[in-house]
Amino acid sequence: MSDQPISLTPPPEGYADWLADLKSRIHTAQQRATLVVNRELVLLYWQIGQDILARQSAQGWGAKVIERLAHDLRTAFPEMKGFSRANLMYMRAFAQAWPDAEIVQQAVGQLPWGHNLVLLSRLKDPQQRLAYAQSAIKNGWSRNVLNIHIETRLLERSGTAVTNFDVRLPRPQSDLAQESLKDPYRLDFLGLGKEAGEREIENALVKHVTEFLLELGAGFAFVGRQVLLDVGGDEFFIDLLFYHLKLRCYVVIELKAGKFKPEHLGQLGFYLTAVDRQVKSEHDNQTIGLLLCKSKNKVVAEYALGDKTQPMGIAEYKLLESLPAELQTGLPSIEQLERELAGSDTFTEEKDS
C-alpha cells in the first residue's frame, strides 16, 4: 500500500519544534544502539583473545590452532566478518595488552575495533594507549585522526609550552589554557624547508588552515591573518588571530623564524592589549598570546615571562621531523593489517570506523 500524498497545508503550530525534537531523539537512539553493538563486539573479541591466551598457556597449543579456529568459526558463522587468522591474532594481542576487563568495558570498548588496532599497533605503553583512547572518545576522533595524533605525539606535547598562565589566569581557565598549548608544534604538512621565513610560514599556514587547526587542537577557530589594528592612527598587523571556543577568548599567534628573544614579548603584549580594547566583547575572557619561534632557551623564556602581566606562552615549531623511533613496534601497522585482511575476511566495522 502506497503512502498517502502529503498535504500542502501548513503544519500546526509547534509541529516544526516537535519534529526537530523527534529527529534528535531518534538520532541519539541510533547512536546509542551503535555504541552498544560496538561495545559488545569489542568485548567478544577480547573474550576470544583471552580464551586463546588461556588455552595456549594451559594446554600448550601452538599457533596453528588459531588457523584452525579461523576456519571453523568462518564455517560456523559465514555471515560474520572478522574471523580471519590475522584478526584472531589481533584479538589475542588485544587481550594480552588489556588484561583488565573493566578497562575494556569502560574505556577502549567505546572505540571501534579499527581504533583499537591503531592503538595496539602504534603504542607499546599501556598508559599511553589508555590516554589516547580516552582522548579519542572525548573528542570524537576518527581512526585517521587518531593515527595522525599518535604519529605526531600530540598528548606528549600537550601542555608543555612555557607560559605564565598559572599566575595570570584564574583556575580552571589557567589549566585549560595550559593544556591547549603544546611544544613543539609540528608543521610538517606545510611542505617547507627548515629555513623558511615568517611570511612564508604564515602564507602556508593559511593555505593549510584545516591541518593547522587540527594541529592546534580542539576548540580553536580561525579568525584571520594580518589582522589590522588601528592604534592612534598607526596601523599594526597581527600575524594570526584565532578564537578558542572553550576558553572563550581570542588567541594571538605571532611567528618568529629565528630564536626566541625576550623583546619579542613586548610586541606580542602590545597586540594583546589592542585586541582586548578593540576586538573582544564584554562576554569574552582576557586575550592570550602564543609566540611560535624556531628555537628557544627554556630558561630565558621563563625569565622573560616572569614580569609579564598578560597571559602568554612560548613554543617552538618544527617544519620537518621524522616519526620517533619509540613509536615503532613489533606488530604490523594498521595499513599492513588492512592489506592482509583485504578480501572476503575484511570486517565491515573496520571500514566504517
mmCIF file of C-alpha atoms in Angstrom:
data_model
loop_
_atom_site.group_PDB
_atom_site.id
_atom_site.type_symbol
_atom_site.label_atom_id
_atom_site.label_comp_id
_atom_site.label_asym_id
_atom_site.label_seq_id
_atom_site.Cartn_x
_atom_site.Cartn_y
_atom_site.Cartn_z
ATOM 1 C CA MET A 1 0.000 0.000 0.000
ATOM 2 C CA SER A 2 1.493 3.347 -1.043
ATOM 3 C CA ASP A 3 1.736 6.297 1.316
ATOM 4 C CA GLN A 4 -0.955 8.950 1.063
ATOM 5 C CA PRO A 5 0.218 12.209 -0.563
ATOM 6 C CA ILE A 6 1.437 14.810 1.915
ATOM 7 C CA SER A 7 -0.962 17.674 2.444
ATOM 8 C CA LEU A 8 0.363 21.028 1.310
ATOM 9 C CA THR A 9 -1.448 22.842 4.081
ATOM 10 C CA PRO A 10 0.782 24.485 6.667
ATOM 11 C CA PRO A 11 1.627 22.268 9.684
ATOM 12 C CA PRO A 12 0.005 23.126 13.012
ATOM 13 C CA GLU A 13 1.725 25.461 15.429
ATOM 14 C CA GLY A 14 4.583 23.797 17.293
ATOM 15 C CA TYR A 15 4.906 20.968 14.756
ATOM 16 C CA ALA A 16 8.338 22.047 13.487
ATOM 17 C CA ASP A 17 9.816 22.103 17.004
ATOM 18 C CA TRP A 18 8.249 18.739 17.800
ATOM 19 C CA LEU A 19 9.637 17.223 14.572
ATOM 20 C CA ALA A 20 13.110 18.586 15.315
ATOM 21 C CA ASP A 21 12.942 17.096 18.816
ATOM 22 C CA LEU A 22 11.861 13.705 17.436
ATOM 23 C CA LYS A 23 14.691 13.706 14.906
ATOM 24 C CA SER A 24 17.171 14.496 17.659
ATOM 25 C CA ARG A 25 15.855 11.685 19.875
ATOM 26 C CA ILE A 26 15.897 9.180 17.011
ATOM 27 C CA HIS A 27 19.448 10.170 16.095
ATOM 28 C CA THR A 28 20.533 9.809 19.740
ATOM 29 C CA ALA A 29 18.886 6.386 19.959
ATOM 30 C CA GLN A 30 20.658 5.285 16.785
ATOM 31 C CA GLN A 31 24.000 6.414 18.185
ATOM 32 C CA ARG A 32 23.379 4.572 21.463
ATOM 33 C CA ALA A 33 22.415 1.410 19.607
ATOM 34 C CA THR A 34 25.592 1.619 17.532
ATOM 35 C CA LEU A 35 27.697 2.109 20.663
ATOM 36 C CA VAL A 36 26.065 -0.900 22.344
ATOM 37 C CA VAL A 37 26.677 -3.120 19.309
ATOM 38 C CA ASN A 38 30.277 -1.912 19.045
ATOM 39 C CA ARG A 39 30.947 -2.428 22.758
ATOM 40 C CA GLU A 40 29.568 -5.972 22.614
ATOM 41 C CA LEU A 41 31.676 -6.763 19.542
ATOM 42 C CA VAL A 42 34.899 -5.434 21.097
ATOM 43 C CA LEU A 43 34.139 -7.321 24.312
ATOM 44 C CA LEU A 44 33.542 -10.506 22.302
ATOM 45 C CA TYR A 45 36.872 -10.073 20.533
ATOM 46 C CA TRP A 46 38.589 -9.548 23.891
ATOM 47 C CA GLN A 47 36.963 -12.689 25.339
ATOM 48 C CA ILE A 48 38.052 -14.742 22.335
ATOM 49 C CA GLY A 49 41.572 -13.380 22.756
ATOM 50 C CA GLN A 50 41.523 -14.279 26.451
ATOM 51 C CA ASP A 51 40.387 -17.822 25.630
ATOM 52 C CA ILE A 52 43.198 -18.243 23.108
ATOM 53 C CA LEU A 53 45.771 -16.978 25.603
ATOM 54 C CA ALA A 54 44.474 -19.194 28.418
ATOM 55 C CA ARG A 55 44.310 -22.368 26.337
ATOM 56 C CA GLN A 56 47.687 -21.839 24.725
ATOM 57 C CA SER A 57 49.194 -21.274 28.161
ATOM 58 C CA ALA A 58 47.436 -24.134 29.972
ATOM 59 C CA GLN A 59 47.430 -26.744 27.227
ATOM 60 C CA GLY A 60 50.469 -25.759 25.203
ATOM 61 C CA TRP A 61 48.569 -25.188 21.984
ATOM 62 C CA GLY A 62 50.703 -23.730 19.218
ATOM 63 C CA ALA A 63 49.966 -21.009 16.681
ATOM 64 C CA LYS A 64 48.393 -23.468 14.243
ATOM 65 C CA VAL A 65 45.318 -23.743 16.454
ATOM 66 C CA ILE A 66 44.458 -20.141 15.514
ATOM 67 C CA GLU A 67 44.465 -21.037 11.827
ATOM 68 C CA ARG A 68 42.126 -23.956 12.500
ATOM 69 C CA LEU A 69 39.913 -21.810 14.722
ATOM 70 C CA ALA A 70 39.649 -19.190 11.965
ATOM 71 C CA HIS A 71 38.471 -21.849 9.503
ATOM 72 C CA ASP A 72 35.952 -23.367 11.913
ATOM 73 C CA LEU A 73 34.474 -20.022 13.011
ATOM 74 C CA ARG A 74 34.053 -18.822 9.445
ATOM 75 C CA THR A 75 32.360 -22.082 8.584
ATOM 76 C CA ALA A 76 30.010 -21.834 11.560
ATOM 77 C CA PHE A 77 29.280 -18.113 11.096
ATOM 78 C CA PRO A 78 29.639 -17.327 7.384
ATOM 79 C CA GLU A 79 27.627 -14.122 7.770
ATOM 80 C CA MET A 80 30.072 -12.648 10.314
ATOM 81 C CA LYS A 81 33.240 -10.883 9.287
ATOM 82 C CA GLY A 82 36.440 -10.595 11.263
ATOM 83 C CA PHE A 83 37.304 -14.238 11.926
ATOM 84 C CA SER A 84 40.410 -14.387 9.760
ATOM 85 C CA ARG A 85 43.617 -15.768 11.207
ATOM 86 C CA ALA A 86 45.151 -12.275 11.208
ATOM 87 C CA ASN A 87 42.256 -10.789 13.142
ATOM 88 C CA LEU A 88 42.250 -13.656 15.655
ATOM 89 C CA MET A 89 45.936 -12.937 16.221
ATOM 90 C CA TYR A 90 44.977 -9.345 16.931
ATOM 91 C CA MET A 91 42.276 -10.497 19.355
ATOM 92 C CA ARG A 92 44.954 -12.416 21.198
ATOM 93 C CA ALA A 93 47.274 -9.374 21.219
ATOM 94 C CA PHE A 94 44.355 -7.156 22.271
ATOM 95 C CA ALA A 95 43.563 -9.379 25.266
ATOM 96 C CA GLN A 96 47.231 -9.522 26.191
ATOM 97 C CA ALA A 97 47.509 -5.734 26.010
ATOM 98 C CA TRP A 98 44.389 -5.186 28.155
ATOM 99 C CA PRO A 99 44.213 -7.907 30.842
ATOM 100 C CA ASP A 100 41.720 -5.843 32.878
ATOM 101 C CA ALA A 101 38.139 -6.440 31.689
ATOM 102 C CA GLU A 102 36.954 -3.228 33.354
ATOM 103 C CA ILE A 103 39.179 -1.093 31.111
ATOM 104 C CA VAL A 104 37.823 -2.888 28.055
ATOM 105 C CA GLN A 105 34.231 -2.320 29.117
ATOM 106 C CA GLN A 106 34.568 1.286 30.255
ATOM 107 C CA ALA A 107 37.291 2.725 28.010
ATOM 108 C CA VAL A 108 38.548 1.017 24.867
ATOM 109 C CA GLY A 109 35.232 -0.810 24.454
ATOM 110 C CA GLN A 110 33.708 2.533 23.459
ATOM 111 C CA LEU A 111 36.013 2.725 20.432
ATOM 112 C CA PRO A 112 35.517 0.862 17.145
ATOM 113 C CA TRP A 113 37.737 -2.147 16.557
ATOM 114 C CA GLY A 114 39.730 -0.221 13.946
ATOM 115 C CA HIS A 115 40.631 2.436 16.514
ATOM 116 C CA ASN A 116 41.779 -0.265 18.911
ATOM 117 C CA LEU A 117 44.016 -1.762 16.241
ATOM 118 C CA VAL A 118 45.650 1.635 15.731
ATOM 119 C CA LEU A 119 46.316 1.875 19.482
ATOM 120 C CA LEU A 120 47.605 -1.672 19.575
ATOM 121 C CA SER A 121 49.911 -1.392 16.581
ATOM 122 C CA ARG A 122 51.232 2.120 17.269
ATOM 123 C CA LEU A 123 51.791 2.256 21.027
ATOM 124 C CA LYS A 124 53.660 -0.051 23.399
ATOM 125 C CA ASP A 125 52.977 1.661 26.721
ATOM 126 C CA PRO A 126 49.561 0.816 28.281
ATOM 127 C CA GLN A 127 49.200 4.244 29.900
ATOM 128 C CA GLN A 128 49.851 5.962 26.581
ATOM 129 C CA ARG A 129 47.320 3.682 24.887
ATOM 130 C CA LEU A 130 44.706 4.452 27.510
ATOM 131 C CA ALA A 131 45.366 8.206 27.339
ATOM 132 C CA TYR A 132 44.918 8.261 23.560
ATOM 133 C CA ALA A 133 41.834 6.051 23.830
ATOM 134 C CA GLN A 134 40.249 8.451 26.327
ATOM 135 C CA SER A 135 41.109 11.457 24.165
ATOM 136 C CA ALA A 136 39.669 9.763 21.079
ATOM 137 C CA ILE A 137 36.410 9.125 22.943
ATOM 138 C CA LYS A 138 36.261 12.632 24.395
ATOM 139 C CA ASN A 139 36.983 14.411 21.104
ATOM 140 C CA GLY A 140 35.305 12.003 18.694
ATOM 141 C CA TRP A 141 38.464 11.388 16.674
ATOM 142 C CA SER A 142 38.147 9.313 13.519
ATOM 143 C CA ARG A 143 40.610 6.475 13.076
ATOM 144 C CA ASN A 144 42.738 8.541 10.685
ATOM 145 C CA VAL A 145 42.826 11.497 13.075
ATOM 146 C CA LEU A 146 43.793 9.188 15.947
ATOM 147 C CA ASN A 147 46.600 7.782 13.821
ATOM 148 C CA ILE A 148 47.866 11.277 12.983
ATOM 149 C CA HIS A 149 47.814 12.380 16.624
ATOM 150 C CA ILE A 150 49.768 9.295 17.712
ATOM 151 C CA GLU A 151 52.364 9.775 14.979
ATOM 152 C CA THR A 152 52.822 13.429 15.895
ATOM 153 C CA ARG A 153 52.850 12.637 19.645
ATOM 154 C CA LEU A 154 50.013 15.032 20.377
ATOM 155 C CA LEU A 155 49.481 14.095 24.029
ATOM 156 C CA GLU A 156 53.199 14.045 24.790
ATOM 157 C CA ARG A 157 53.444 17.636 23.507
ATOM 158 C CA SER A 158 50.223 18.989 25.007
ATOM 159 C CA GLY A 159 50.561 21.325 27.973
ATOM 160 C CA THR A 160 54.342 21.622 27.577
ATOM 161 C CA ALA A 161 54.669 25.206 26.269
ATOM 162 C CA VAL A 162 56.425 27.695 28.543
ATOM 163 C CA THR A 163 53.670 30.015 29.847
ATOM 164 C CA ASN A 164 52.709 32.265 32.728
ATOM 165 C CA PHE A 165 49.089 31.093 32.731
ATOM 166 C CA ASP A 166 49.241 29.725 36.267
ATOM 167 C CA VAL A 167 49.790 33.229 37.691
ATOM 168 C CA ARG A 168 47.982 35.355 35.099
ATOM 169 C CA LEU A 169 44.727 33.439 34.635
ATOM 170 C CA PRO A 170 42.166 32.178 37.168
ATOM 171 C CA ARG A 171 41.534 28.487 37.569
ATOM 172 C CA PRO A 172 40.243 26.380 35.925
ATOM 173 C CA GLN A 173 40.848 28.624 32.893
ATOM 174 C CA SER A 174 44.608 28.575 33.509
ATOM 175 C CA ASP A 175 44.695 24.763 33.468
ATOM 176 C CA LEU A 176 42.655 24.546 30.277
ATOM 177 C CA ALA A 177 44.741 27.260 28.619
ATOM 178 C CA GLN A 178 47.963 25.461 29.549
ATOM 179 C CA GLU A 179 46.654 22.169 28.198
ATOM 180 C CA SER A 180 45.540 23.906 24.995
ATOM 181 C CA LEU A 181 49.115 24.838 24.050
ATOM 182 C CA LYS A 182 51.820 22.382 23.126
ATOM 183 C CA ASP A 183 55.526 22.378 22.418
ATOM 184 C CA PRO A 184 56.751 21.873 19.780
ATOM 185 C CA TYR A 185 54.120 22.405 17.101
ATOM 186 C CA ARG A 186 54.525 20.019 14.179
ATOM 187 C CA LEU A 187 54.013 21.814 10.867
ATOM 188 C CA ASP A 188 55.176 19.014 8.555
ATOM 189 C CA PHE A 189 52.111 19.469 6.341
ATOM 190 C CA LEU A 190 53.392 22.824 5.044
ATOM 191 C CA GLY A 191 55.954 21.303 2.678
ATOM 192 C CA LEU A 192 58.530 23.975 3.546
ATOM 193 C CA GLY A 193 62.240 23.731 4.120
ATOM 194 C CA LYS A 194 63.743 24.289 7.548
ATOM 195 C CA GLU A 195 64.941 27.778 6.644
ATOM 196 C CA ALA A 196 61.515 29.148 5.663
ATOM 197 C CA GLY A 197 60.844 32.751 6.679
ATOM 198 C CA GLU A 198 57.995 34.137 8.780
ATOM 199 C CA ARG A 199 55.779 35.308 5.903
ATOM 200 C CA GLU A 200 56.389 32.084 4.005
ATOM 201 C CA ILE A 201 55.290 30.036 7.015
ATOM 202 C CA GLU A 202 52.313 32.314 7.616
ATOM 203 C CA ASN A 203 51.167 32.010 3.991
ATOM 204 C CA ALA A 204 51.480 28.230 4.140
ATOM 205 C CA LEU A 205 49.568 28.042 7.442
ATOM 206 C CA VAL A 206 46.652 29.965 5.984
ATOM 207 C CA LYS A 207 46.722 27.802 2.853
ATOM 208 C CA HIS A 208 46.623 24.692 5.052
ATOM 209 C CA VAL A 209 44.476 26.168 7.814
ATOM 210 C CA THR A 210 42.423 22.973 8.222
ATOM 211 C CA GLU A 211 45.554 20.968 9.016
ATOM 212 C CA PHE A 212 46.835 23.781 11.230
ATOM 213 C CA LEU A 213 43.596 23.777 13.223
ATOM 214 C CA LEU A 214 43.986 20.027 13.666
ATOM 215 C CA GLU A 215 47.497 20.588 14.998
ATOM 216 C CA LEU A 216 46.364 23.412 17.301
ATOM 217 C CA GLY A 217 43.761 21.101 18.811
ATOM 218 C CA ALA A 218 40.109 21.102 19.820
ATOM 219 C CA GLY A 219 38.455 24.462 20.377
ATOM 220 C CA PHE A 220 40.439 26.703 18.038
ATOM 221 C CA ALA A 221 38.597 28.665 15.327
ATOM 222 C CA PHE A 222 40.402 30.705 12.668
ATOM 223 C CA VAL A 223 39.585 34.433 12.647
ATOM 224 C CA GLY A 224 42.108 35.908 10.206
ATOM 225 C CA ARG A 225 45.689 36.669 9.186
ATOM 226 C CA GLN A 226 47.438 40.053 9.113
ATOM 227 C CA VAL A 227 44.515 41.425 11.119
ATOM 228 C CA LEU A 228 44.581 45.218 11.002
ATOM 229 C CA LEU A 229 44.685 47.185 14.253
ATOM 230 C CA ASP A 230 44.454 50.972 14.148
ATOM 231 C CA VAL A 231 46.072 52.418 17.261
ATOM 232 C CA GLY A 232 46.169 56.196 17.438
ATOM 233 C CA GLY A 233 46.196 56.456 13.672
ATOM 234 C CA ASP A 234 49.075 53.979 13.220
ATOM 235 C CA GLU A 235 48.440 50.621 11.582
ATOM 236 C CA PHE A 236 49.617 47.321 13.037
ATOM 237 C CA PHE A 237 49.018 43.794 11.761
ATOM 238 C CA ILE A 238 48.611 40.610 13.802
ATOM 239 C CA ASP A 239 50.152 37.566 12.119
ATOM 240 C CA LEU A 240 47.333 35.156 13.004
ATOM 241 C CA LEU A 241 44.215 35.593 15.127
ATOM 242 C CA PHE A 242 42.145 32.707 16.488
ATOM 243 C CA TYR A 243 39.259 32.304 18.909
ATOM 244 C CA HIS A 244 39.150 29.465 21.426
ATOM 245 C CA LEU A 245 35.599 28.220 21.896
ATOM 246 C CA LYS A 246 36.220 26.514 25.243
ATOM 247 C CA LEU A 247 38.340 29.257 26.761
ATOM 248 C CA ARG A 248 36.015 31.871 25.231
ATOM 249 C CA CYS A 249 38.856 34.188 24.352
ATOM 250 C CA TYR A 250 40.890 35.429 21.407
ATOM 251 C CA VAL A 251 44.312 33.892 20.815
ATOM 252 C CA VAL A 252 47.004 35.983 19.112
ATOM 253 C CA ILE A 253 49.744 33.955 17.404
ATOM 254 C CA GLU A 254 52.975 35.633 16.378
ATOM 255 C CA LEU A 255 55.608 33.871 14.255
ATOM 256 C CA LYS A 256 59.358 34.296 14.609
ATOM 257 C CA ALA A 257 61.568 32.420 12.163
ATOM 258 C CA GLY A 258 64.593 32.668 14.434
ATOM 259 C CA LYS A 259 65.493 32.007 18.048
ATOM 260 C CA PHE A 260 63.322 33.457 20.801
ATOM 261 C CA LYS A 261 64.365 36.837 22.177
ATOM 262 C CA PRO A 262 62.806 38.488 25.254
ATOM 263 C CA GLU A 263 61.909 41.615 23.258
ATOM 264 C CA HIS A 264 59.513 39.536 21.140
ATOM 265 C CA LEU A 265 57.098 39.513 24.070
ATOM 266 C CA GLY A 266 56.835 43.292 24.036
ATOM 267 C CA GLN A 267 55.297 43.241 20.569
ATOM 268 C CA LEU A 268 53.019 40.337 21.492
ATOM 269 C CA GLY A 269 51.865 42.136 24.641
ATOM 270 C CA PHE A 270 51.038 45.238 22.604
ATOM 271 C CA TYR A 271 48.824 43.156 20.313
ATOM 272 C CA LEU A 272 47.076 41.547 23.290
ATOM 273 C CA THR A 273 46.242 44.966 24.718
ATOM 274 C CA ALA A 274 44.921 46.171 21.364
ATOM 275 C CA VAL A 275 42.718 43.098 20.876
ATOM 276 C CA ASP A 276 41.368 43.367 24.419
ATOM 277 C CA ARG A 277 40.421 47.013 23.863
ATOM 278 C CA GLN A 278 39.256 46.904 20.249
ATOM 279 C CA VAL A 279 38.105 43.383 19.378
ATOM 280 C CA LYS A 280 36.947 41.375 22.368
ATOM 281 C CA SER A 281 33.468 41.856 23.781
ATOM 282 C CA GLU A 282 32.417 42.075 27.411
ATOM 283 C CA HIS A 283 31.465 38.391 27.252
ATOM 284 C CA ASP A 284 34.963 37.279 26.162
ATOM 285 C CA ASN A 285 37.745 36.378 28.558
ATOM 286 C CA GLN A 286 41.162 38.023 28.510
ATOM 287 C CA THR A 287 43.077 37.514 25.251
ATOM 288 C CA ILE A 288 46.046 35.151 25.414
ATOM 289 C CA GLY A 289 49.144 35.134 23.231
ATOM 290 C CA LEU A 290 51.307 32.416 21.715
ATOM 291 C CA LEU A 291 54.741 33.171 20.329
ATOM 292 C CA LEU A 292 55.845 30.492 17.855
ATOM 293 C CA CYS A 293 59.603 30.513 17.273
ATOM 294 C CA LYS A 294 62.101 28.261 15.565
ATOM 295 C CA SER A 295 64.013 27.633 18.783
ATOM 296 C CA LYS A 296 64.187 28.874 22.361
ATOM 297 C CA ASN A 297 66.226 28.668 25.508
ATOM 298 C CA LYS A 298 63.706 27.452 28.079
ATOM 299 C CA VAL A 299 65.345 29.302 30.987
ATOM 300 C CA VAL A 300 65.435 32.565 29.018
ATOM 301 C CA ALA A 301 61.771 32.077 28.078
ATOM 302 C CA GLU A 302 60.799 31.534 31.726
ATOM 303 C CA TYR A 303 62.718 34.643 32.807
ATOM 304 C CA ALA A 304 61.152 36.725 30.029
ATOM 305 C CA LEU A 305 57.643 35.718 31.120
ATOM 306 C CA GLY A 306 58.356 36.367 34.787
ATOM 307 C CA ASP A 307 57.391 40.043 34.831
ATOM 308 C CA LYS A 308 54.681 39.948 32.169
ATOM 309 C CA THR A 309 51.178 40.702 33.423
ATOM 310 C CA GLN A 310 49.389 39.346 30.340
ATOM 311 C CA PRO A 311 48.822 35.627 29.718
ATOM 312 C CA MET A 312 51.402 34.418 27.188
ATOM 313 C CA GLY A 313 53.010 31.214 26.016
ATOM 314 C CA ILE A 314 56.184 30.443 24.086
ATOM 315 C CA ALA A 315 56.606 27.322 21.952
ATOM 316 C CA GLU A 316 58.780 26.064 19.131
ATOM 317 C CA TYR A 317 57.646 24.893 15.728
ATOM 318 C CA LYS A 318 59.103 22.016 13.741
ATOM 319 C CA LEU A 319 58.772 22.058 9.964
ATOM 320 C CA LEU A 320 60.270 18.642 9.292
ATOM 321 C CA GLU A 321 60.546 15.793 11.772
ATOM 322 C CA SER A 322 60.542 12.043 11.323
ATOM 323 C CA LEU A 323 58.442 9.614 13.328
ATOM 324 C CA PRO A 324 60.139 8.918 16.697
ATOM 325 C CA ALA A 325 61.758 5.507 16.919
ATOM 326 C CA GLU A 326 59.937 4.626 20.136
ATOM 327 C CA LEU A 327 56.644 4.554 18.245
ATOM 328 C CA GLN A 328 57.836 1.618 16.182
ATOM 329 C CA THR A 329 56.529 -1.753 17.390
ATOM 330 C CA GLY A 330 56.937 -5.383 16.510
ATOM 331 C CA LEU A 331 53.298 -5.572 15.446
ATOM 332 C CA PRO A 332 52.306 -4.839 11.860
ATOM 333 C CA SER A 333 50.879 -1.407 11.150
ATOM 334 C CA ILE A 334 47.203 -0.787 10.566
ATOM 335 C CA GLU A 335 47.942 -0.403 6.848
ATOM 336 C CA GLN A 336 49.686 -3.784 6.754
ATOM 337 C CA LEU A 337 46.775 -5.320 8.607
ATOM 338 C CA GLU A 338 44.269 -3.904 6.146
ATOM 339 C CA ARG A 339 46.232 -5.336 3.227
ATOM 340 C CA GLU A 340 46.324 -8.735 4.906
ATOM 341 C CA LEU A 341 42.623 -8.635 5.652
ATOM 342 C CA ALA A 342 41.641 -7.371 2.203
ATOM 343 C CA GLY A 343 39.044 -9.539 0.510
ATOM 344 C CA SER A 344 36.366 -11.744 1.982
ATOM 345 C CA ASP A 345 37.716 -11.540 5.512
ATOM 346 C CA THR A 346 37.534 -7.761 5.814
ATOM 347 C CA PHE A 347 35.274 -6.831 8.700
ATOM 348 C CA THR A 348 32.750 -4.122 7.979
ATOM 349 C CA GLU A 349 33.105 -2.144 11.173
ATOM 350 C CA GLU A 350 36.766 -1.514 10.325
ATOM 351 C CA LYS A 351 35.765 0.213 7.127
ATOM 352 C CA ASP A 352 33.132 2.314 8.845
ATOM 353 C CA SER A 353 35.244 3.410 11.782
#
